[in-house]
PDB file of C-alpha atoms and ligand atoms in Angstrom:
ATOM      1  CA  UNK A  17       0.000   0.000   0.000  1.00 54.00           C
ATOM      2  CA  UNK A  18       2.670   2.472   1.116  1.00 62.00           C
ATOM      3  CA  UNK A  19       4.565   1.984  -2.615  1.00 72.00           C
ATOM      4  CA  UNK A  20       1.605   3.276  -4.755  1.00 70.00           C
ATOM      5  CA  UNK A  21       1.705   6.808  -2.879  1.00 67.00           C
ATOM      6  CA  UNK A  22       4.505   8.606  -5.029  1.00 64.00           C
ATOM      7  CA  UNK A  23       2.562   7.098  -7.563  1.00 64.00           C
ATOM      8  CA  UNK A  24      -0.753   8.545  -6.912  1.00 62.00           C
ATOM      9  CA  UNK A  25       1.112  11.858  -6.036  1.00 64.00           C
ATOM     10  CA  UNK A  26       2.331  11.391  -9.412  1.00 60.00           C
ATOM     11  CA  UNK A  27      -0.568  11.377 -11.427  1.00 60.00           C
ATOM     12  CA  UNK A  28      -2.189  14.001  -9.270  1.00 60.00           C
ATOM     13  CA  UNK A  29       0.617  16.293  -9.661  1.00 53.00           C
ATOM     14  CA  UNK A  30       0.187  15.564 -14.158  1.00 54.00           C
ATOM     15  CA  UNK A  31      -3.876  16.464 -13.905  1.00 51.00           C
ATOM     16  CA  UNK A  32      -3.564  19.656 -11.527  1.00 52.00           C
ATOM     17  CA  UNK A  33      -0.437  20.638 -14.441  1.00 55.00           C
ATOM     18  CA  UNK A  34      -2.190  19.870 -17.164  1.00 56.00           C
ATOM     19  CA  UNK A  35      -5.489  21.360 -15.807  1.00 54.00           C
ATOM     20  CA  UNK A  36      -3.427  25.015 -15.404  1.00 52.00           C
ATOM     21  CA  UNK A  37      -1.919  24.109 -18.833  1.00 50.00           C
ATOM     22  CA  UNK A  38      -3.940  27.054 -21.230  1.00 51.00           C
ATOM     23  CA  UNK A  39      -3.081  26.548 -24.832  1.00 57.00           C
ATOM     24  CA  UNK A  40      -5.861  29.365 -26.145  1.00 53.00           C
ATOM     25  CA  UNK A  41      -5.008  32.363 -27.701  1.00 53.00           C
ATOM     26  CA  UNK A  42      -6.472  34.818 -25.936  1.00 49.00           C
ATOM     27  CA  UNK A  43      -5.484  33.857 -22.576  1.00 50.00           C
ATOM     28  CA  UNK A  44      -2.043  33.696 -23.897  1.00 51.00           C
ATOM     29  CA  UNK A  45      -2.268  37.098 -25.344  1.00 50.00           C
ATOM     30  CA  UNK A  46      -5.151  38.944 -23.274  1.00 52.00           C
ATOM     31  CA  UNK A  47      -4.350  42.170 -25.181  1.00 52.00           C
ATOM     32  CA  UNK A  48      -5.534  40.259 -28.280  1.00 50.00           C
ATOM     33  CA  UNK A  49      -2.423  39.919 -31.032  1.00 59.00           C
ATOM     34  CA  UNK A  50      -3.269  41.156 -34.302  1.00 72.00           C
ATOM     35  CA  UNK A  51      -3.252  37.890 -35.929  1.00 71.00           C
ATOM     36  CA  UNK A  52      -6.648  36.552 -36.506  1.00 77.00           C
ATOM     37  CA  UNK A  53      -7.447  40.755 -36.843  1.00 88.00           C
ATOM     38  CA  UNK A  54      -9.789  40.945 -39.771  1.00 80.00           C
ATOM     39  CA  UNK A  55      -8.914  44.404 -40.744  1.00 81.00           C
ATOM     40  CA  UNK A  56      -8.195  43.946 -44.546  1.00 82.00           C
ATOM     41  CA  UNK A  57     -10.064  45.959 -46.742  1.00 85.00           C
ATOM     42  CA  UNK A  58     -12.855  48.327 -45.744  1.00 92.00           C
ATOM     43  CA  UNK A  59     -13.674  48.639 -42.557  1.00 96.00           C
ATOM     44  CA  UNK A  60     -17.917  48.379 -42.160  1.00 96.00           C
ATOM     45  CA  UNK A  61     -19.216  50.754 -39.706  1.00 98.00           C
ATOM     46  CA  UNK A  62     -22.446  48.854 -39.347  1.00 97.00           C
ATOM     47  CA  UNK A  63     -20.864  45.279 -39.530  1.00 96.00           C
ATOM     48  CA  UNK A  64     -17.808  45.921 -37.845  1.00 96.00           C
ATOM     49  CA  UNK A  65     -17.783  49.080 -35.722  1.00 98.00           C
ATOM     50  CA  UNK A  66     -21.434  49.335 -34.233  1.00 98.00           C
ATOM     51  CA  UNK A  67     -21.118  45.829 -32.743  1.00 97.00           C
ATOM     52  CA  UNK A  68     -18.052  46.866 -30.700  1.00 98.00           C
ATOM     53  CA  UNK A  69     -19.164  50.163 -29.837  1.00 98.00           C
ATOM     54  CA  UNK A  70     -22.571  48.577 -28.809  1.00 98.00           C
ATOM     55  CA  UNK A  71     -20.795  45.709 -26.605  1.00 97.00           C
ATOM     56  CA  UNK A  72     -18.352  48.424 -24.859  1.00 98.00           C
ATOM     57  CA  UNK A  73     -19.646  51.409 -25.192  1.00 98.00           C
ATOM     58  CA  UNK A  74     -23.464  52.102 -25.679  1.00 98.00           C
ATOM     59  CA  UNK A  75     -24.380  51.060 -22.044  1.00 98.00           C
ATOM     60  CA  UNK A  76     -23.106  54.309 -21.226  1.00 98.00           C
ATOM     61  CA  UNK A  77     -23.688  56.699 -23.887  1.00 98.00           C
ATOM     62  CA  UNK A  78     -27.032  56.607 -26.127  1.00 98.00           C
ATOM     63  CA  UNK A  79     -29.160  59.167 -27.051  1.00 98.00           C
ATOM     64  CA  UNK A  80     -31.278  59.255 -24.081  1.00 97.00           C
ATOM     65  CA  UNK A  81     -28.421  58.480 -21.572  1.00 97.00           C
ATOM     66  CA  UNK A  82     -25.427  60.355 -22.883  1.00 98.00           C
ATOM     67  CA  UNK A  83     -22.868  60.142 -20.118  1.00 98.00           C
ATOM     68  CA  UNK A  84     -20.385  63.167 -20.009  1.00 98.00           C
ATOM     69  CA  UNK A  85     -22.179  64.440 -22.485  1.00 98.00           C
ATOM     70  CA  UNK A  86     -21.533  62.290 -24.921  1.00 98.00           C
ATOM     71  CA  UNK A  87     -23.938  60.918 -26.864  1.00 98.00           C
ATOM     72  CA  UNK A  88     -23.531  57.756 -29.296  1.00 98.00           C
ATOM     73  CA  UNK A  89     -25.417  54.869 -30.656  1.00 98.00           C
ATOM     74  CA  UNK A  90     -26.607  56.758 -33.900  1.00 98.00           C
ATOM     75  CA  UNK A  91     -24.565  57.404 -37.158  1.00 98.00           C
ATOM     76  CA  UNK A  92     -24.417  60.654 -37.155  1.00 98.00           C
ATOM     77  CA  UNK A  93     -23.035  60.793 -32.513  1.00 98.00           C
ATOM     78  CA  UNK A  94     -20.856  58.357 -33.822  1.00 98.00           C
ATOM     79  CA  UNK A  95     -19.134  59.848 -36.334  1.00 98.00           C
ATOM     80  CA  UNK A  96     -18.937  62.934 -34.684  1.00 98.00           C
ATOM     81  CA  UNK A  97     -16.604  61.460 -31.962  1.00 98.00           C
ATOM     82  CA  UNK A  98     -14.676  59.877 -34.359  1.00 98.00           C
ATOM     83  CA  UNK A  99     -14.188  63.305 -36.719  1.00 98.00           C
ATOM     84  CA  UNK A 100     -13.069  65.629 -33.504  1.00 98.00           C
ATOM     85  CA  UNK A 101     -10.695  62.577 -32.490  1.00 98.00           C
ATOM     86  CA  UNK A 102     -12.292  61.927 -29.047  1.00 98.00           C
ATOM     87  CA  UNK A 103     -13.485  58.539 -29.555  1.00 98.00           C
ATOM     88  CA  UNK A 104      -9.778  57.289 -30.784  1.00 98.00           C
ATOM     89  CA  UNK A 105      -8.072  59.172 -28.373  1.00 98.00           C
ATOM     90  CA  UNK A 106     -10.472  57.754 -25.447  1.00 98.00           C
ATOM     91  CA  UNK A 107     -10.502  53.825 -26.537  1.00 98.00           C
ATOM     92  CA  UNK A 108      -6.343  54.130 -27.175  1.00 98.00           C
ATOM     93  CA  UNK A 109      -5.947  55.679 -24.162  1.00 98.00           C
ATOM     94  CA  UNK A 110      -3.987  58.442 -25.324  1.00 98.00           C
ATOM     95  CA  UNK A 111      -2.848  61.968 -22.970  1.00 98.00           C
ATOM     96  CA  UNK A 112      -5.684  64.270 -22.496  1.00 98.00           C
ATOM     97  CA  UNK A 113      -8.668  62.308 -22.915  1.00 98.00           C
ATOM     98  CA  UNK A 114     -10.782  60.147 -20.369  1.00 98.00           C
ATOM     99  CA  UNK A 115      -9.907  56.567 -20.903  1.00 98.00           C
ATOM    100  CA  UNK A 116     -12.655  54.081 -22.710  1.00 98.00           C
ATOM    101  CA  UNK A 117     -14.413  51.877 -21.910  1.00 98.00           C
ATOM    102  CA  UNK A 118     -14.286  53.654 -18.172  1.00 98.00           C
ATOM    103  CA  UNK A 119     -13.448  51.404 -15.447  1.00 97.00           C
ATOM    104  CA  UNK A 120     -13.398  48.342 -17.653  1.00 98.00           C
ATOM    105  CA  UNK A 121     -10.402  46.816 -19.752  1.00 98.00           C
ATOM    106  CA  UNK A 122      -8.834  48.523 -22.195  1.00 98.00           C
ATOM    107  CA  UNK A 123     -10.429  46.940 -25.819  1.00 98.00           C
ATOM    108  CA  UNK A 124      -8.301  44.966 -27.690  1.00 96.00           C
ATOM    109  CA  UNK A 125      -5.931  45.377 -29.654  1.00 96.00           C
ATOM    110  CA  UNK A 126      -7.962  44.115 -32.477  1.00 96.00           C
ATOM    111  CA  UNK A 127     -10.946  46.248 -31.467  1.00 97.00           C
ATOM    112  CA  UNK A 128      -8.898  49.456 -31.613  1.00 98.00           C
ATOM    113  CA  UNK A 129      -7.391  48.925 -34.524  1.00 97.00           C
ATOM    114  CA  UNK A 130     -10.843  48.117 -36.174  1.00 97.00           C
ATOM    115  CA  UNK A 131     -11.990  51.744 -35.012  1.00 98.00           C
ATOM    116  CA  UNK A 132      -8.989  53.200 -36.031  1.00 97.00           C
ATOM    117  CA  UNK A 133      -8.812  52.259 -39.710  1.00 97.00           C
ATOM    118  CA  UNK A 134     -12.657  53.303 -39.505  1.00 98.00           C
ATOM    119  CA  UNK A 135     -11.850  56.681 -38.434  1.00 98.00           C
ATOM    120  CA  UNK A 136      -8.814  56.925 -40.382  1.00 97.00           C
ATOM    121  CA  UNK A 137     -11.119  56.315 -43.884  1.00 97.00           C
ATOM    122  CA  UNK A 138     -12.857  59.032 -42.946  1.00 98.00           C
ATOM    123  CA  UNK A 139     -15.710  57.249 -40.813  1.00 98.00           C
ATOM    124  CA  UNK A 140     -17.606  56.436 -43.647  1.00 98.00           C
ATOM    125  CA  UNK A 141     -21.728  55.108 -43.405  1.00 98.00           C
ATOM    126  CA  UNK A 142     -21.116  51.693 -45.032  1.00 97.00           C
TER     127      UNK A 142
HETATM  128  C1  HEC B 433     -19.398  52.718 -17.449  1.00 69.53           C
HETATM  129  C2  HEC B 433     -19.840  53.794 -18.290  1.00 69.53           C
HETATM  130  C3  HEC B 433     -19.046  54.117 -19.538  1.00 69.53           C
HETATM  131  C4  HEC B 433     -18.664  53.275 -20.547  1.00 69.53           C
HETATM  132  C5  HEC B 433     -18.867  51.758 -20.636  1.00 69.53           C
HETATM  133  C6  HEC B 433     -18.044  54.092 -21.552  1.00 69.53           C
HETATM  134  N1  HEC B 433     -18.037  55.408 -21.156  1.00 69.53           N
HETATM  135 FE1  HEC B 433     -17.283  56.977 -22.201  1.00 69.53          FE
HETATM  136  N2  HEC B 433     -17.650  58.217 -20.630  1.00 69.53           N
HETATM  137  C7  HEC B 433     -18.295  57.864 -19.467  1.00 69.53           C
HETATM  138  C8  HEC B 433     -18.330  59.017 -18.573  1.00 69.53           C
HETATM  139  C9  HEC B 433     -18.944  59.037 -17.184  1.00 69.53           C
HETATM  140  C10 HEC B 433     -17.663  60.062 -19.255  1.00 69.53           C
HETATM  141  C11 HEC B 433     -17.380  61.477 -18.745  1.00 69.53           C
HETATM  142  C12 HEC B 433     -15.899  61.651 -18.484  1.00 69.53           C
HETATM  143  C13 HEC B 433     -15.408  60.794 -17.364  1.00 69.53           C
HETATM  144  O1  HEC B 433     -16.104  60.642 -16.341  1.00 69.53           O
HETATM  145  O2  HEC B 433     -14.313  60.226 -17.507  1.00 69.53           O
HETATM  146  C14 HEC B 433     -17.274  59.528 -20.548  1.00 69.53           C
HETATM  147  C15 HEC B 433     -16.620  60.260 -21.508  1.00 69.53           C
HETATM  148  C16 HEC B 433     -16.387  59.820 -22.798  1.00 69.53           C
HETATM  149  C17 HEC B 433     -15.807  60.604 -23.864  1.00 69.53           C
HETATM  150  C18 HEC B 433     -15.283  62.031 -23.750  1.00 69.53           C
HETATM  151  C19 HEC B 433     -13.823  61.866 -23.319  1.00 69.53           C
HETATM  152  C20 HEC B 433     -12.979  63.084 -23.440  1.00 69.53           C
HETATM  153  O3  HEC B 433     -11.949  63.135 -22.740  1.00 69.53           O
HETATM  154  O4  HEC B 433     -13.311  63.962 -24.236  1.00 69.53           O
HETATM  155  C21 HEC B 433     -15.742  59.816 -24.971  1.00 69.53           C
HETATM  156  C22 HEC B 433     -15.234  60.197 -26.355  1.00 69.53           C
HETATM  157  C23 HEC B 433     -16.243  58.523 -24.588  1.00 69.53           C
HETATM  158  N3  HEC B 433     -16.628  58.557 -23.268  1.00 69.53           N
HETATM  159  C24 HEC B 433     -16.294  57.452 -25.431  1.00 69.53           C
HETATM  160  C25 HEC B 433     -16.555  56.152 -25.005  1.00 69.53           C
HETATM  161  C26 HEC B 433     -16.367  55.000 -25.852  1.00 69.53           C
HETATM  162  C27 HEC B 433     -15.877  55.034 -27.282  1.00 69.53           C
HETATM  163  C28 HEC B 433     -16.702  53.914 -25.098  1.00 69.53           C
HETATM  164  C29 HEC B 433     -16.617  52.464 -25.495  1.00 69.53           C
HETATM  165  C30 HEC B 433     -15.311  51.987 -25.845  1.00 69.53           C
HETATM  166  C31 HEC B 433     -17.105  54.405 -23.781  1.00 69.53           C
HETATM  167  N4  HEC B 433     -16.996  55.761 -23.774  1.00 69.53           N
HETATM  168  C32 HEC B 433     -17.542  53.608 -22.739  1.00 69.53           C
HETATM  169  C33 HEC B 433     -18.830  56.619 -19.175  1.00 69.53           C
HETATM  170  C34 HEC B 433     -18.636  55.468 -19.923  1.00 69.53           C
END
């Protein structure tokens, strides 16, 4: 009886390693590595960009509940935040504007640069 015990310590220490053993992508790279980014060609605003902005973003800031003042959910809010630079500048968290999504994560890498090549072709209603 006393032999099997490195034994079973054994195969208890393989399933507790293998069970903390994480082999998916995004747990690898929680900041989301641009490979598997679909970013090439045009950038959709209602396929692509309104989905993100809806799961991050619209909680906060519709039409009815526009916090700070901002207002988005609609075309037209959402382009406007993207043509003064504020909605950029607040999801890549850059110097002088409130960081997006507030108190959550930062969005991913992927997610940013979806909204960025949006905004950068002009924030177009496609
Ligand atoms: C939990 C609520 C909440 C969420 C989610 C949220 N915001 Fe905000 N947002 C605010 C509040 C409150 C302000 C007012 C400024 C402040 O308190 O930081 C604000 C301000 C802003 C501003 C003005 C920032 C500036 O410095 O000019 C922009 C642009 C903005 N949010 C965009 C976004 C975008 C884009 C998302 C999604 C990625 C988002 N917000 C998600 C609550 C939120």
């Amino acid at each position: 009886m006393k032999n099997i015990l490195p034994l079973v310590m054994l195969f208890a220490g393989i399933i507790l390693f293998s069970s903390c053993y994480y082999d998916k992508e995004e747990l690898l790279y929680p900041t989301g590595a641009l490979t598997n980014c679909d970013t090439v060609g045009t950038v959709s605003y209602s396929a692509k960009v309104v989905p993100i902005l809806q799961q991050k973003c619209y909680s906060c800031h519709s039409i009815s509940f526009p916090s700070g003042n901002v207002a988005m959910s609609t075309y037209a809010t959402d382009k406007a935040i993207a043509v003064n630079g504020s909605l950029y500048g607040s999801i890549s968290h850059a110097g002088g504007y409130s960081p997006m999504p507030k108190d959550a994560a930062k969005m991913t890498a992927c997610e940013i640069a979806t909204i960025k090549k949006w905004v950068d072709a002009g924030s177009p209603n496609n």
